[in-house]
Short mmCIF file of C-alpha atoms in Angstrom, two decimals:
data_model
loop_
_atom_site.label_atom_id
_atom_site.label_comp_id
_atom_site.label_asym_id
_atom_site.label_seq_id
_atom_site.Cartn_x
_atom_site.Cartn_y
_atom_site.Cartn_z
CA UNK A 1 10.33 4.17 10.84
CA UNK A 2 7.05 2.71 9.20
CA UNK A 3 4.16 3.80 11.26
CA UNK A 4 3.73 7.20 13.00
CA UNK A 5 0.99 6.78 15.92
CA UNK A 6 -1.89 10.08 15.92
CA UNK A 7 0.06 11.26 18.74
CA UNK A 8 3.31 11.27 17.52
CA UNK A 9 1.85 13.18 14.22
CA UNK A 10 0.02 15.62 16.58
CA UNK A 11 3.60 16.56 18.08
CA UNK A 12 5.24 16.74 14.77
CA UNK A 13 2.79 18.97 13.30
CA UNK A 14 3.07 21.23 16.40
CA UNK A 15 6.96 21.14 16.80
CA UNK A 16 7.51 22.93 12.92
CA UNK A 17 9.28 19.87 11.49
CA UNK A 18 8.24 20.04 7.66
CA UNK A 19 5.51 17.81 7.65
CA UNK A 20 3.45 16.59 4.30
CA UNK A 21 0.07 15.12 5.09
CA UNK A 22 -1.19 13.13 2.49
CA UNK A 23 -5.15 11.80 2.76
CA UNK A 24 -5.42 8.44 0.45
CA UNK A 25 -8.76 7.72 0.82
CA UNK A 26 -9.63 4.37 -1.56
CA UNK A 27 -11.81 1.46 -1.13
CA UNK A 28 -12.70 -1.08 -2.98
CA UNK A 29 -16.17 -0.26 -2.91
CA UNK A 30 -15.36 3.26 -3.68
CA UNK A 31 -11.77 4.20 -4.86
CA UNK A 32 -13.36 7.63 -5.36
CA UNK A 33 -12.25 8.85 -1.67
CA UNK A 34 -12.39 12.76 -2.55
CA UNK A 35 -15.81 13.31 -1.23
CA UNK A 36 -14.65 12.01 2.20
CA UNK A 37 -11.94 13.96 2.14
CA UNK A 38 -13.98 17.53 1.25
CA UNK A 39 -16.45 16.05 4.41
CA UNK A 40 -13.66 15.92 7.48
CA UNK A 41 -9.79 15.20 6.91
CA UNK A 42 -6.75 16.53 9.31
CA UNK A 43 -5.97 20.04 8.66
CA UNK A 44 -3.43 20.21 6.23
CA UNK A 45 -3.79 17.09 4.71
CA UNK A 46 -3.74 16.85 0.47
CA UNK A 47 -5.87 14.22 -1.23
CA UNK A 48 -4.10 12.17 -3.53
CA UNK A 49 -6.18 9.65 -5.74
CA UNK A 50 -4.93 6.49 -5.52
CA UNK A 51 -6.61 5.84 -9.30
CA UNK A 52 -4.72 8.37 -11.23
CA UNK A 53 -2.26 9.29 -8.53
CA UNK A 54 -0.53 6.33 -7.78
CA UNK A 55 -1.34 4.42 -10.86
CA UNK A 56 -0.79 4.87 -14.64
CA UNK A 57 -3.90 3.24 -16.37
CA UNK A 58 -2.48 4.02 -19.50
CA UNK A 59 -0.25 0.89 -19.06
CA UNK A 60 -1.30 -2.32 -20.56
CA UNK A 61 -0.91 -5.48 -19.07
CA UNK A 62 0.48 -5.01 -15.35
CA UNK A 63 -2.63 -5.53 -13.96
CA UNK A 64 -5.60 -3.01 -12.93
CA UNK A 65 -3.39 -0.69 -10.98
CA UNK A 66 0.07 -0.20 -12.99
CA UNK A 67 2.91 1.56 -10.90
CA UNK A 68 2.82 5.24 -12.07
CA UNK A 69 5.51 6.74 -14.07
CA UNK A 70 8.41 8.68 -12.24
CA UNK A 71 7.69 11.87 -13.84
CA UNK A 72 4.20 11.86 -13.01
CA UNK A 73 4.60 11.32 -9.47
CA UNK A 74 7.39 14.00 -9.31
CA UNK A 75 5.09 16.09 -10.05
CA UNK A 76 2.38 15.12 -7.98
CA UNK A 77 4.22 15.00 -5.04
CA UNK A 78 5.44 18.92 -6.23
CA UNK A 79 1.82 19.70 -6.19
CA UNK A 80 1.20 18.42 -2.92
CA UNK A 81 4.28 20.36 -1.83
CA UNK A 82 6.49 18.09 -0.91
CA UNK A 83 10.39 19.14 -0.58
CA UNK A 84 13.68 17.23 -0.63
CA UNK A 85 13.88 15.68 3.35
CA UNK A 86 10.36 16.33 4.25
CA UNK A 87 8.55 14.13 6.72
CA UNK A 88 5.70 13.02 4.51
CA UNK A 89 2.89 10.67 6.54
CA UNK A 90 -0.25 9.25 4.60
CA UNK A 91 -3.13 8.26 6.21
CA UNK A 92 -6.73 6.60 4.82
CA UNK A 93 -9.68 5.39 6.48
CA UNK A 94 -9.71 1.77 5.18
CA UNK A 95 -7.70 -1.31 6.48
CA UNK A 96 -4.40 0.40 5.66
CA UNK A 97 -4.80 -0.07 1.68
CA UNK A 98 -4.71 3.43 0.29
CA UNK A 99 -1.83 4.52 2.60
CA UNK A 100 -0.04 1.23 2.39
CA UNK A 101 0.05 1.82 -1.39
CA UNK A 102 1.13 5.42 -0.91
CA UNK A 103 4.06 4.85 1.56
CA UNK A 104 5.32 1.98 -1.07
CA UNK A 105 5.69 4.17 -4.10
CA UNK A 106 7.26 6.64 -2.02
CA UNK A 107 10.11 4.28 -0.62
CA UNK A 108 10.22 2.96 -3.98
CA UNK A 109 10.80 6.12 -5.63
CA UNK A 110 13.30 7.19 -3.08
CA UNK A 111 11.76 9.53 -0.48
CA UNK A 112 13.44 8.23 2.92
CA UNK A 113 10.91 9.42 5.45
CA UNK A 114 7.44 8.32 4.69
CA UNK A 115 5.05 6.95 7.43
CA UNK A 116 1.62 5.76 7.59
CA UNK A 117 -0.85 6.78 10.00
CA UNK A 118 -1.16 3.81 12.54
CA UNK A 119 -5.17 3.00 12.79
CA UNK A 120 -5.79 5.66 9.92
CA UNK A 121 -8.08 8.69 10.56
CA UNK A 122 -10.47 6.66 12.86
CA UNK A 123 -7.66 6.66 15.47
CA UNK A 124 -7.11 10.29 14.77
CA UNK A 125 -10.25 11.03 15.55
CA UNK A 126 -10.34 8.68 18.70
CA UNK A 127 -7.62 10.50 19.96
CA UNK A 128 -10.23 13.71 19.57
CA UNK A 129 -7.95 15.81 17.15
CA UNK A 130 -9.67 17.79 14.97
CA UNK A 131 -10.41 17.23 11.35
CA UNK A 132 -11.31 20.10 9.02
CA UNK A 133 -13.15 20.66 5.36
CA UNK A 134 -11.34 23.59 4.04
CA UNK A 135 -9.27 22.38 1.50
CA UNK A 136 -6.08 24.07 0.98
CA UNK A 137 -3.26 24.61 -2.16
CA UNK A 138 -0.17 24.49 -0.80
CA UNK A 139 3.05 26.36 -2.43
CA UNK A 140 4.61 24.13 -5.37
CA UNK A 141 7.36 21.54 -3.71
CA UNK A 142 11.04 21.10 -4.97
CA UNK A 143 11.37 17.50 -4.29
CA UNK A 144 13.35 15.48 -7.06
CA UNK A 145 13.19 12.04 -6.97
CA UNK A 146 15.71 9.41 -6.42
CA UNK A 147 14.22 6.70 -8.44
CA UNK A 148 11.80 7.35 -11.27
CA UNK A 149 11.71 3.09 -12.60
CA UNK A 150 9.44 1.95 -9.45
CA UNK A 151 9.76 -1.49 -11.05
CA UNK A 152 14.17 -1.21 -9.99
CA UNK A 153 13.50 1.57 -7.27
CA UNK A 154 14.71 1.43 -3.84
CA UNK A 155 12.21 -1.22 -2.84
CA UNK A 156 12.18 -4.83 -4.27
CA UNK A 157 9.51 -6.30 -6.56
CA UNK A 158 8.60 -9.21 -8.73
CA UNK A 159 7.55 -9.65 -12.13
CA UNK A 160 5.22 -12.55 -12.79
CA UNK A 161 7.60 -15.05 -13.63
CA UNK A 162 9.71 -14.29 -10.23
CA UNK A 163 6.62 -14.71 -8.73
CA UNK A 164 5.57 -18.16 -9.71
CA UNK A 165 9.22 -18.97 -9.01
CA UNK A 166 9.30 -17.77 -5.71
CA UNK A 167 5.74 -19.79 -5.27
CA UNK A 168 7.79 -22.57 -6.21
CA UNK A 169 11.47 -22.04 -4.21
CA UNK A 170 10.52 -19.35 -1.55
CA UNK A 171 7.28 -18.04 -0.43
CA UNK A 172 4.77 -16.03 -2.17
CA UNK A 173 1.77 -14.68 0.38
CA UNK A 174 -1.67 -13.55 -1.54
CA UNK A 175 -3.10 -10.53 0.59
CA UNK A 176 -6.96 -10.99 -0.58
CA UNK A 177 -9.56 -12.66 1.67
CA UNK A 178 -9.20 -16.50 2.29
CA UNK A 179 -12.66 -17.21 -0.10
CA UNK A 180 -11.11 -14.95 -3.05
CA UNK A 181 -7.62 -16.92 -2.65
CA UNK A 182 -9.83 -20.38 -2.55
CA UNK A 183 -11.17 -19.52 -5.83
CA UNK A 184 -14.84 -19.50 -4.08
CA UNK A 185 -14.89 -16.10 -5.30
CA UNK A 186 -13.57 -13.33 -7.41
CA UNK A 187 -15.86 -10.22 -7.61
CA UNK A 188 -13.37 -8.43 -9.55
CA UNK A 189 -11.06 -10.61 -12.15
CA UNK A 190 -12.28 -12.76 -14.74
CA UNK A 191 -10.63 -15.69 -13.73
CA UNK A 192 -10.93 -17.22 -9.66
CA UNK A 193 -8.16 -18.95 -7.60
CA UNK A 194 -4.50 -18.40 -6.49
CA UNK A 195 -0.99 -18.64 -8.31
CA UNK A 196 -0.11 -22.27 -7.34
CA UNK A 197 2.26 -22.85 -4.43
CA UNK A 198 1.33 -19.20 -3.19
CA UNK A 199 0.11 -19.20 0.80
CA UNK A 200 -2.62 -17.06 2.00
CA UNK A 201 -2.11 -14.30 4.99
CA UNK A 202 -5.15 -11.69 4.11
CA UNK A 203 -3.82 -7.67 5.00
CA UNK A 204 -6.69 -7.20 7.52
CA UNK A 205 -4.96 -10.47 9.66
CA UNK A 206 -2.23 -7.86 10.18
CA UNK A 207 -4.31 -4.84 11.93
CA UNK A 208 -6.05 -5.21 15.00
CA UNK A 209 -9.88 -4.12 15.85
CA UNK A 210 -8.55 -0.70 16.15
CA UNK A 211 -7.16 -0.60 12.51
CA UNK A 212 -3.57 -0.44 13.92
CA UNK A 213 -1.11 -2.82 12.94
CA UNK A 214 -0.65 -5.71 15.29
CA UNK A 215 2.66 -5.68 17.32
CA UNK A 216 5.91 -6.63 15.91
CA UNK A 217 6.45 -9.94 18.04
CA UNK A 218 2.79 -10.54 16.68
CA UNK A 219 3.24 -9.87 13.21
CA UNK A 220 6.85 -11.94 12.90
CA UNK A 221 4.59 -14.83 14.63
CA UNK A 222 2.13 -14.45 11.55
CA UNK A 223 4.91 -14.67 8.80
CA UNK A 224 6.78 -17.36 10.57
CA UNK A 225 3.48 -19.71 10.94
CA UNK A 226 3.68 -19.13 6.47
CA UNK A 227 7.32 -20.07 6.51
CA UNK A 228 8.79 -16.28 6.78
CA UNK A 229 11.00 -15.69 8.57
CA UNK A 230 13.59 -12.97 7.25
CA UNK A 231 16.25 -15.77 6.54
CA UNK A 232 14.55 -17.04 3.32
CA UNK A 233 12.75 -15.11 0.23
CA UNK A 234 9.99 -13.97 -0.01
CA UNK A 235 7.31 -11.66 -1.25
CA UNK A 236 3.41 -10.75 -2.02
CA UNK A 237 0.57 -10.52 -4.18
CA UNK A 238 -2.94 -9.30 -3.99
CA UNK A 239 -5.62 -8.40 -6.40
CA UNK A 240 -3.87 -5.45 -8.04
CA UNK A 241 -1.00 -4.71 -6.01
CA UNK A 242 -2.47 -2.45 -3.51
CA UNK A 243 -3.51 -4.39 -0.17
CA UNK A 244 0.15 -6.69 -0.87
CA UNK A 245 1.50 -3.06 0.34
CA UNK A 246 0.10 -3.50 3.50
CA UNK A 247 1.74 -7.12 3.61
CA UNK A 248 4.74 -5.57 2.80
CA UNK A 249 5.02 -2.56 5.26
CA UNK A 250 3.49 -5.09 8.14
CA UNK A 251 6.77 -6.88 6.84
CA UNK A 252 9.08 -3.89 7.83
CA UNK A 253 7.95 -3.09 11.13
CA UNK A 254 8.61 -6.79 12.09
CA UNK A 255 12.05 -6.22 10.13
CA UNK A 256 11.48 -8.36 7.27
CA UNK A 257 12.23 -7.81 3.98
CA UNK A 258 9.67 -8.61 1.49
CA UNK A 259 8.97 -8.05 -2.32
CA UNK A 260 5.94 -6.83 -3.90
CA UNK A 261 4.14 -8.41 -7.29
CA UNK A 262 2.52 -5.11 -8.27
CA UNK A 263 0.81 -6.24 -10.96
CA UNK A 264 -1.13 -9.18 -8.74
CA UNK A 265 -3.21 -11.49 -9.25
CA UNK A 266 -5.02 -9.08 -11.90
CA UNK A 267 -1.67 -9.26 -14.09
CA UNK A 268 -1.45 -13.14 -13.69
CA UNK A 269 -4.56 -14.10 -14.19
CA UNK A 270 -5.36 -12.01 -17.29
CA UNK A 271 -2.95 -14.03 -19.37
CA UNK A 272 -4.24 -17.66 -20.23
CA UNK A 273 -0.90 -19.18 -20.21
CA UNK A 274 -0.39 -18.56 -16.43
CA UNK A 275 -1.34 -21.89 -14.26
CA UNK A 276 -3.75 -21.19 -11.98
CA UNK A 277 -4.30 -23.30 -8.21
CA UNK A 278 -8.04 -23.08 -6.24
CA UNK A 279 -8.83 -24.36 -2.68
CA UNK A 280 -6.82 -24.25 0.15
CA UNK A 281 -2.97 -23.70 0.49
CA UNK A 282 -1.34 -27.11 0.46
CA UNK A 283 2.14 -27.85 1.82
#
């Protein structure tokens, strides 16, 4: 199970199942999301940085957000008190990204229960749950993980070479906004366009006006109109590997399988011998 509605997480956390509430607040525009979390979260929740979190900086040349390392996050996810089996749902209040990015490097690292908040804390808040500003420490978690290489963990990635092959062979989808994949572009990385052969299907085409994600006939119509269609491979891309995640977990609720290039288009495009393609997709 991918997504877990606010009213199914409402019952959980009132039945006593062992629930983990993780807040991953991040933005572009502010990946700082800890000052939104002190101002209103859902009780319970933990704030986990997406920055130093769920990304090792100290890693050069995998782009702007490197996968952490497997002890690290071991020991995050101790500190946020997370336990062997525990239900652990993340949540954010922006298109899916932070918690998309969360609920990867979970799966990847093993944990077999991890769910993201459908329609983030906007549709908790719709549904008039509360949301506090006391911010708790829970007790120090036990959890061990499974997989501590993310890169040849439980869920399937790309380097940048099996990227521009599957560009070439399969199909490679770029996440970002149809003007950054065009090349008009690129507030961020040095260098505008696409990797060549790559087709775009921007993260936010996925949700609805709500925030949630669209329905699963809805979303295997998407893929299939970009040539996936869970026979052939395929995977995705974005600036830095963190909205591809929503690509990716849109992927699994319309039970396709779909790789990740976590070091993006801010891997590729930082080395000069990598090709690079502007304007529209072409057949």
């Amino acid at each position: 199970m991918t997504l877990v509605s606010p009213e199914e997480l409402a019952e959980l956390l009132a039945s006593g199942t062992s629930v983990r509430v993780l807040d991953v607040r991040w933005s572009l525009a502010e990946p700082d999301g800890h000052a939104a979390f002190e101002s209103g979260h859902i009780p319970g929740a933990v704030y986990v940085d997406l920055e130093t979190d769920l990304s090792d900086h100290t890693v050069p040349g995998r782009g702007r957000h490197p996968l952490p390392s497997g002890d690290a996050l071991e020991a995050s996810l101790r500190r946020w008190g997370v336990d062997d089996g525990d239900t652990v749902v993340v949540y954010d209040d922006w298109n899916r990204a932070g918690s998309s990015r969360a609920w990867w490097v979970l799966r990847a690292a093993g944990l077999g229960d991890v769910r993201i908040l459908d329609g983030g804390l906007g549709a908790w808040r719709a549904l008039g749950k509360p949301v506090g500003t006391e911010v708790e420490s829970p007790r120090l978690g036990s959890i061990t993980l499974v997989h501590r290489n993310f890169d040849a963990g439980a869920l399937a990635t790309l380097t940048a070479a099996d990227a521009a092959e599957l560009a070439r062979d399969g199909v490679l989808l770029d996440a970002r906004a149809p003007e950054r994949f065009r090349g008009e572009i690129e507030p961020i990385d040095p260098v505008a366009g696409h990797i060549p052969g790559a087709v775009n299907l921007p993260s936010t085409a996925l949700l609805g006006p709500d925030g949630r994600f669209a329905p699963a006939d809805d979303l295997r119509a998407l893929f299939a109109a970009r040539g996936v269609d869970g026979g052939n491979e395929a995977g995705a891309y974005c600036g830095s590997g963190v909205t591809a995640a929503v690509v990716v977990a849109a992927a699994e609720v319309a039970g396709i399988d779909l790789a990740l290039f976590p070091g993006s288009w801010s891997q590729w495009s930082s080395d000069p011998a990598n090709p690079v393609e502007t304007g529209p997709a072409t057949d």
